[in-house]
PDB file of C-alpha atoms in Angstrom:
ATOM      1  CA  MET A   1     292.378-151.913 111.368  1.00 50.00           C
ATOM      2  CA  LEU A   2     293.260-149.043 108.837  1.00 46.00           C
ATOM      3  CA  LEU A   3     289.802-149.372 107.234  1.00 43.00           C
ATOM      4  CA  LEU A   4     288.095-149.039 110.691  1.00 46.00           C
ATOM      5  CA  LYS A   5     290.363-145.919 111.483  1.00 46.00           C
ATOM      6  CA  PHE A   6     289.411-144.367 108.352  1.00 44.00           C
ATOM      7  CA  ILE A   7     285.553-145.091 108.855  1.00 48.00           C
ATOM      8  CA  ALA A   8     285.817-143.599 112.412  1.00 49.00           C
ATOM      9  CA  VAL A   9     287.608-140.394 111.340  1.00 42.00           C
ATOM     10  CA  ASN A  10     284.989-139.767 108.571  1.00 50.00           C
ATOM     11  CA  ALA A  11     282.132-140.341 110.765  1.00 49.00           C
ATOM     12  CA  LEU A  12     283.490-137.812 113.357  1.00 47.00           C
ATOM     13  CA  ILE A  13     283.879-135.372 110.367  1.00 42.00           C
ATOM     14  CA  ILE A  14     280.229-135.837 109.197  1.00 45.00           C
ATOM     15  CA  SER A  15     278.936-135.364 112.525  1.00 49.00           C
ATOM     16  CA  VAL A  16     281.100-132.300 113.420  1.00 40.00           C
ATOM     17  CA  ASN A  17     279.996-130.588 110.010  1.00 47.00           C
ATOM     18  CA  THR A  18     276.405-131.698 110.530  1.00 47.00           C
ATOM     19  CA  PHE A  19     276.310-129.965 113.902  1.00 44.00           C
ATOM     20  CA  SER A  20     277.971-126.761 112.695  1.00 45.00           C
ATOM     21  CA  PHE A  21     275.623-126.689 109.727  1.00 42.00           C
ATOM     22  CA  LYS A  22     272.385-127.014 111.814  1.00 46.00           C
ATOM     23  CA  ASN A  23     273.409-124.427 114.349  1.00 47.00           C
ATOM     24  CA  ASN A  24     274.530-121.834 111.602  1.00 44.00           C
ATOM     25  CA  TRP A  25     271.316-122.707 109.840  1.00 40.00           C
ATOM     26  CA  LYS A  26     269.368-121.500 113.061  1.00 43.00           C
ATOM     27  CA  LEU A  27     271.481-118.409 113.287  1.00 40.00           C
ATOM     28  CA  GLY A  28     271.092-117.393 109.696  1.00 42.00           C
ATOM     29  CA  ASN A  29     274.672-116.497 109.463  1.00 42.00           C
ATOM     30  CA  PHE A  30     276.324-118.537 106.640  1.00 37.00           C
ATOM     31  CA  CYS A  31     278.001-115.349 105.382  1.00 39.00           C
ATOM     32  CA  SER A  32     280.266-115.332 108.437  1.00 42.00           C
ATOM     33  CA  ILE A  33     281.300-118.927 107.787  1.00 39.00           C
ATOM     34  CA  LYS A  34     284.800-118.944 105.905  1.00 37.00           C
ATOM     35  CA  SER A  35     285.547-122.422 106.348  1.00 38.00           C
ATOM     36  CA  ARG A  36     284.135-125.857 107.114  1.00 41.00           C
ATOM     37  CA  ILE A  37     287.244-127.615 108.067  1.00 39.00           C
ATOM     38  CA  PRO A  38     286.356-130.617 110.295  1.00 45.00           C
ATOM     39  CA  ASN A  39     288.474-129.390 113.394  1.00 49.00           C
ATOM     40  CA  LEU A  40     286.455-129.710 116.723  1.00 43.00           C
ATOM     41  CA  SER A  41     287.892-126.821 118.470  1.00 46.00           C
ATOM     42  CA  THR A  42     287.747-124.447 115.288  1.00 45.00           C
ATOM     43  CA  THR A  43     284.225-125.327 114.905  1.00 45.00           C
ATOM     44  CA  THR A  44     283.382-124.737 118.589  1.00 46.00           C
ATOM     45  CA  ALA A  45     284.984-121.263 118.516  1.00 46.00           C
ATOM     46  CA  LEU A  46     283.415-120.363 115.091  1.00 43.00           C
ATOM     47  CA  SER A  47     279.970-121.387 116.585  1.00 43.00           C
ATOM     48  CA  ALA A  48     280.549-119.092 119.681  1.00 42.00           C
ATOM     49  CA  THR A  49     281.496-116.388 117.634  1.00 45.00           C
ATOM     50  CA  VAL A  50     278.574-116.633 115.197  1.00 45.00           C
ATOM     51  CA  SER A  51     276.098-116.651 118.040  1.00 46.00           C
ATOM     52  CA  GLU A  52     277.480-113.116 119.121  1.00 67.00           C
ATOM     53  CA  ALA A  53     277.319-111.786 115.754  1.00 87.00           C
ATOM     54  CA  GLU A  54     274.548-109.383 114.487  1.00 92.00           C
ATOM     55  CA  PRO A  55     272.263-110.995 111.863  1.00 96.00           C
ATOM     56  CA  LEU A  56     272.657-109.934 108.313  1.00 97.00           C
ATOM     57  CA  MET A  57     269.229-108.477 107.951  1.00 98.00           C
ATOM     58  CA  ARG A  58     266.672-107.098 110.699  1.00 98.00           C
ATOM     59  CA  ILE A  59     263.187-106.288 110.112  1.00 98.00           C
ATOM     60  CA  GLY A  60     260.897-103.504 111.911  1.00 98.00           C
ATOM     61  CA  HIS A  61     257.518-102.211 112.031  1.00 98.00           C
ATOM     62  CA  GLY A  62     256.261 -98.747 113.237  1.00 98.00           C
ATOM     63  CA  PHE A  63     252.950 -97.259 113.769  1.00 98.00           C
ATOM     64  CA  ASP A  64     251.500 -93.864 115.060  1.00 97.00           C
ATOM     65  CA  ILE A  65     248.375 -91.946 115.204  1.00 97.00           C
ATOM     66  CA  HIS A  66     247.555 -88.380 116.047  1.00 97.00           C
ATOM     67  CA  ARG A  67     244.228 -86.583 116.476  1.00 97.00           C
ATOM     68  CA  LEU A  68     243.596 -83.779 114.249  1.00 98.00           C
ATOM     69  CA  ILE A  69     242.550 -80.435 115.937  1.00 97.00           C
ATOM     70  CA  GLU A  70     242.191 -76.862 115.038  1.00 97.00           C
ATOM     71  CA  GLY A  71     244.861 -74.370 115.838  1.00 95.00           C
ATOM     72  CA  THR A  72     248.040 -76.426 115.169  1.00 96.00           C
ATOM     73  CA  LYS A  73     250.218 -77.236 111.982  1.00 96.00           C
ATOM     74  CA  LEU A  74     249.760 -80.349 109.985  1.00 98.00           C
ATOM     75  CA  VAL A  75     253.340 -81.817 109.044  1.00 98.00           C
ATOM     76  CA  ILE A  76     253.642 -85.206 107.429  1.00 98.00           C
ATOM     77  CA  GLY A  77     256.968 -86.598 106.266  1.00 98.00           C
ATOM     78  CA  GLY A  78     258.557 -83.350 106.886  1.00 97.00           C
ATOM     79  CA  VAL A  79     256.269 -81.349 104.761  1.00 98.00           C
ATOM     80  CA  GLU A  80     254.045 -78.644 106.181  1.00 97.00           C
ATOM     81  CA  ILE A  81     250.568 -79.027 104.601  1.00 97.00           C
ATOM     82  CA  PRO A  82     247.990 -76.300 104.367  1.00 96.00           C
ATOM     83  CA  PHE A  83     244.950 -77.631 106.174  1.00 97.00           C
ATOM     84  CA  HIS A  84     242.380 -76.251 108.697  1.00 97.00           C
ATOM     85  CA  LEU A  85     243.327 -79.003 111.055  1.00 97.00           C
ATOM     86  CA  GLY A  86     246.678 -79.922 112.479  1.00 96.00           C
ATOM     87  CA  ALA A  87     248.208 -82.696 114.696  1.00 97.00           C
ATOM     88  CA  ASP A  88     247.618 -82.879 118.493  1.00 95.00           C
ATOM     89  CA  ALA A  89     250.979 -83.683 119.621  1.00 92.00           C
ATOM     90  CA  HIS A  90     253.662 -82.818 122.095  1.00 92.00           C
ATOM     91  CA  SER A  91     256.333 -82.482 119.035  1.00 92.00           C
ATOM     92  CA  ASP A  92     255.331 -81.399 115.653  1.00 94.00           C
ATOM     93  CA  GLY A  93     253.068 -84.522 115.232  1.00 95.00           C
ATOM     94  CA  ASP A  94     254.762 -86.015 112.212  1.00 97.00           C
ATOM     95  CA  ALA A  95     253.181 -89.649 112.300  1.00 97.00           C
ATOM     96  CA  LEU A  96     255.070 -90.858 109.244  1.00 98.00           C
ATOM     97  CA  TYR A  97     258.532 -89.831 110.860  1.00 98.00           C
ATOM     98  CA  HIS A  98     257.502 -91.076 114.120  1.00 97.00           C
ATOM     99  CA  SER A  99     256.555 -94.466 112.441  1.00 98.00           C
ATOM    100  CA  VAL A 100     259.866 -94.548 110.601  1.00 98.00           C
ATOM    101  CA  VAL A 101     261.626 -93.930 113.814  1.00 97.00           C
ATOM    102  CA  ASP A 102     259.944 -96.706 115.625  1.00 97.00           C
ATOM    103  CA  SER A 103     260.292 -99.246 112.736  1.00 98.00           C
ATOM    104  CA  ILE A 104     264.221 -98.663 112.893  1.00 98.00           C
ATOM    105  CA  LEU A 105     264.382 -98.813 116.835  1.00 97.00           C
ATOM    106  CA  GLY A 106     262.249-101.999 116.833  1.00 97.00           C
ATOM    107  CA  ALA A 107     264.377-103.680 114.113  1.00 98.00           C
ATOM    108  CA  LEU A 108     267.386-102.861 116.404  1.00 97.00           C
ATOM    109  CA  ALA A 109     265.436-104.071 119.440  1.00 97.00           C
ATOM    110  CA  LEU A 110     265.837-100.698 121.103  1.00 96.00           C
ATOM    111  CA  PRO A 111     263.348 -98.822 123.401  1.00 94.00           C
ATOM    112  CA  ASP A 112     260.734 -97.124 121.384  1.00 92.00           C
ATOM    113  CA  ILE A 113     260.390 -93.423 120.330  1.00 91.00           C
ATOM    114  CA  GLY A 114     258.288 -92.755 123.416  1.00 88.00           C
ATOM    115  CA  GLN A 115     261.117 -93.964 125.759  1.00 91.00           C
ATOM    116  CA  LEU A 116     263.802 -92.115 124.075  1.00 88.00           C
ATOM    117  CA  PHE A 117     261.901 -88.721 123.412  1.00 89.00           C
ATOM    118  CA  PRO A 118     259.141 -88.469 126.288  1.00 85.00           C
ATOM    119  CA  ASP A 119     256.045 -86.542 125.469  1.00 81.00           C
ATOM    120  CA  ASN A 120     256.389 -85.069 128.964  1.00 84.00           C
ATOM    121  CA  ASP A 121     259.920 -83.592 128.500  1.00 84.00           C
ATOM    122  CA  PRO A 122     259.819 -79.998 127.686  1.00 84.00           C
ATOM    123  CA  GLN A 123     262.780 -79.970 125.226  1.00 84.00           C
ATOM    124  CA  TRP A 124     260.711 -81.989 122.794  1.00 85.00           C
ATOM    125  CA  LYS A 125     257.791 -79.678 122.822  1.00 87.00           C
ATOM    126  CA  GLY A 126     256.972 -78.586 119.276  1.00 78.00           C
ATOM    127  CA  ALA A 127     260.282 -80.320 118.100  1.00 87.00           C
ATOM    128  CA  ASP A 128     260.783 -81.015 114.508  1.00 92.00           C
ATOM    129  CA  SER A 129     260.669 -84.783 114.085  1.00 95.00           C
ATOM    130  CA  SER A 130     263.611 -84.783 111.709  1.00 96.00           C
ATOM    131  CA  VAL A 131     265.758 -84.637 115.137  1.00 95.00           C
ATOM    132  CA  PHE A 132     264.108 -88.142 116.019  1.00 95.00           C
ATOM    133  CA  MET A 133     265.026 -89.280 112.481  1.00 97.00           C
ATOM    134  CA  LYS A 134     268.614 -88.327 112.700  1.00 97.00           C
ATOM    135  CA  GLU A 135     268.972 -90.406 116.063  1.00 96.00           C
ATOM    136  CA  ALA A 136     267.363 -93.359 114.661  1.00 97.00           C
ATOM    137  CA  TYR A 137     269.750 -93.163 111.828  1.00 98.00           C
ATOM    138  CA  LYS A 138     272.720 -92.516 114.309  1.00 97.00           C
ATOM    139  CA  ARG A 139     271.821 -95.746 116.156  1.00 97.00           C
ATOM    140  CA  MET A 140     271.278 -97.641 112.829  1.00 98.00           C
ATOM    141  CA  THR A 141     274.669 -96.867 111.659  1.00 97.00           C
ATOM    142  CA  GLU A 142     276.563 -97.366 114.862  1.00 97.00           C
ATOM    143  CA  ARG A 143     275.317-100.941 114.913  1.00 97.00           C
ATOM    144  CA  GLY A 144     276.639-101.424 111.316  1.00 97.00           C
ATOM    145  CA  TYR A 145     273.301-101.343 109.357  1.00 98.00           C
ATOM    146  CA  LYS A 146     271.798 -99.301 106.354  1.00 98.00           C
ATOM    147  CA  ILE A 147     268.215 -99.243 104.891  1.00 98.00           C
ATOM    148  CA  GLY A 148     267.407-102.209 102.681  1.00 98.00           C
ATOM    149  CA  ASN A 149     263.820-101.197 102.138  1.00 98.00           C
ATOM    150  CA  LEU A 150     261.409 -98.791 103.626  1.00 98.00           C
ATOM    151  CA  ASP A 151     257.776 -99.295 102.962  1.00 98.00           C
ATOM    152  CA  VAL A 152     255.214 -96.565 104.254  1.00 98.00           C
ATOM    153  CA  THR A 153     251.379 -96.672 104.316  1.00 98.00           C
ATOM    154  CA  LEU A 154     249.900 -93.234 105.232  1.00 98.00           C
ATOM    155  CA  ILE A 155     246.061 -93.635 106.375  1.00 98.00           C
ATOM    156  CA  LEU A 156     244.059 -90.532 106.247  1.00 98.00           C
ATOM    157  CA  GLN A 157     240.809 -89.273 104.813  1.00 98.00           C
ATOM    158  CA  THR A 158     241.894 -85.694 104.076  1.00 96.00           C
ATOM    159  CA  PRO A 159     243.838 -83.802 102.906  1.00 96.00           C
ATOM    160  CA  LYS A 160     244.817 -85.792  99.776  1.00 95.00           C
ATOM    161  CA  VAL A 161     248.629 -86.113  99.643  1.00 97.00           C
ATOM    162  CA  LYS A 162     249.059 -87.555  96.195  1.00 95.00           C
ATOM    163  CA  ASP A 163     250.997 -84.365  94.956  1.00 96.00           C
ATOM    164  CA  ILE A 164     252.959 -84.174  98.194  1.00 96.00           C
ATOM    165  CA  LYS A 165     254.393 -87.843  98.303  1.00 97.00           C
ATOM    166  CA  PRO A 166     257.420 -87.212  96.209  1.00 98.00           C
ATOM    167  CA  ALA A 167     258.450 -84.261  98.655  1.00 98.00           C
ATOM    168  CA  MET A 168     257.928 -86.705 101.710  1.00 98.00           C
ATOM    169  CA  LYS A 169     259.762 -89.406  99.795  1.00 98.00           C
ATOM    170  CA  GLN A 170     262.723 -87.229  99.005  1.00 98.00           C
ATOM    171  CA  ASN A 171     262.946 -86.123 102.590  1.00 98.00           C
ATOM    172  CA  LEU A 172     263.187 -89.839 103.885  1.00 98.00           C
ATOM    173  CA  VAL A 173     265.868 -90.523 101.200  1.00 98.00           C
ATOM    174  CA  SER A 174     267.833 -87.618 102.472  1.00 98.00           C
ATOM    175  CA  LEU A 175     267.558 -88.318 106.140  1.00 98.00           C
ATOM    176  CA  LEU A 176     268.163 -91.977 105.972  1.00 98.00           C
ATOM    177  CA  HIS A 177     271.173 -91.486 103.397  1.00 98.00           C
ATOM    178  CA  THR A 178     269.704 -93.806 101.046  1.00 98.00           C
ATOM    179  CA  THR A 179     268.374 -94.102  97.386  1.00 98.00           C
ATOM    180  CA  ASP A 180     264.827 -93.749  95.850  1.00 97.00           C
ATOM    181  CA  SER A 181     264.650 -97.317  95.044  1.00 98.00           C
ATOM    182  CA  ARG A 182     264.664 -98.320  98.663  1.00 98.00           C
ATOM    183  CA  VAL A 183     261.827 -96.047  99.888  1.00 98.00           C
ATOM    184  CA  ASN A 184     258.007 -96.314  99.150  1.00 98.00           C
ATOM    185  CA  ILE A 185     255.196 -94.202 100.321  1.00 98.00           C
ATOM    186  CA  LYS A 186     251.679 -95.292  99.771  1.00 98.00           C
ATOM    187  CA  ALA A 187     248.488 -93.277 100.962  1.00 97.00           C
ATOM    188  CA  ARG A 188     244.820 -94.306 101.330  1.00 97.00           C
ATOM    189  CA  THR A 189     241.679 -93.315 102.797  1.00 97.00           C
ATOM    190  CA  HIS A 190     239.833 -95.062 105.607  1.00 97.00           C
ATOM    191  CA  GLU A 191     236.598 -95.415 103.635  1.00 96.00           C
ATOM    192  CA  LYS A 192     234.812 -92.765 106.058  1.00 96.00           C
ATOM    193  CA  VAL A 193     235.108 -95.094 109.028  1.00 96.00           C
ATOM    194  CA  ASP A 194     235.941 -94.257 112.431  1.00 96.00           C
ATOM    195  CA  SER A 195     237.984 -91.283 113.618  1.00 97.00           C
ATOM    196  CA  ILE A 196     240.344 -91.608 110.639  1.00 98.00           C
ATOM    197  CA  GLY A 197     237.459 -91.824 107.989  1.00 97.00           C
ATOM    198  CA  GLU A 198     235.850 -88.802 109.812  1.00 97.00           C
ATOM    199  CA  SER A 199     239.043 -86.754 109.543  1.00 97.00           C
ATOM    200  CA  ARG A 200     239.519 -86.458 113.220  1.00 98.00           C
ATOM    201  CA  SER A 201     242.812 -88.362 113.152  1.00 98.00           C
ATOM    202  CA  TYR A 202     245.471 -89.751 110.681  1.00 98.00           C
ATOM    203  CA  ALA A 203     247.796 -92.850 111.090  1.00 98.00           C
ATOM    204  CA  CYS A 204     250.718 -94.253 109.563  1.00 98.00           C
ATOM    205  CA  HIS A 205     252.385 -97.887 109.230  1.00 98.00           C
ATOM    206  CA  VAL A 206     256.021 -98.360 108.220  1.00 98.00           C
ATOM    207  CA  VAL A 207     257.737-101.630 107.857  1.00 98.00           C
ATOM    208  CA  VAL A 208     261.536-101.520 107.260  1.00 98.00           C
ATOM    209  CA  ILE A 209     264.313-103.996 106.368  1.00 98.00           C
ATOM    210  CA  LEU A 210     267.804-103.219 107.623  1.00 98.00           C
ATOM    211  CA  GLU A 211     270.832-104.771 105.953  1.00 98.00           C
ATOM    212  CA  LYS A 212     274.211-105.429 107.589  1.00 96.00           C
ATOM    213  CA  CYS A 213     276.756-102.921 105.860  1.00 93.00           C
TER     214      CYS A 213
END
């Protein structure tokens, strides 16, 4: 009889631990598991807590494109670039900053930049896009995250930005309160294909990883 009770208790322990393991594997939240003591009520409460917790990592993608026209300034990554064409935009048209903002907002499952800062709102007319960056950073930190890695790809035929990339990078590092090793900026042409290749527009892609603080 004792042997049967021992077997039954251990079978229950194994099933409870297996259930908890599978649920937490799906949630990707092993760091919050402080104990695997086979107590059914404890396991149930723990599973409920874990399901409501923020994930340890979030990934976001941002994209923006602006037409290039005469009579406006060209600002990319917070750097004003001497060029005969500038961005056609409601704000300062900084596609790099806009893409970073959208990547962070997307990672946090928040509304996009166009919803938070509508292009028909007069207060954002000609606005410095660092304002949008600061808001994205604020929302990120309020949720308990920091920059894990930020990878930027600028796509423009002209002007060349090789010598300007370090300044752009430092602006990102400063606004996002992170380090050089967590931010990268790449730039490429569009091989003279379509509006970007004909210098009628420029675009930017950003991928971000957010880490729980």
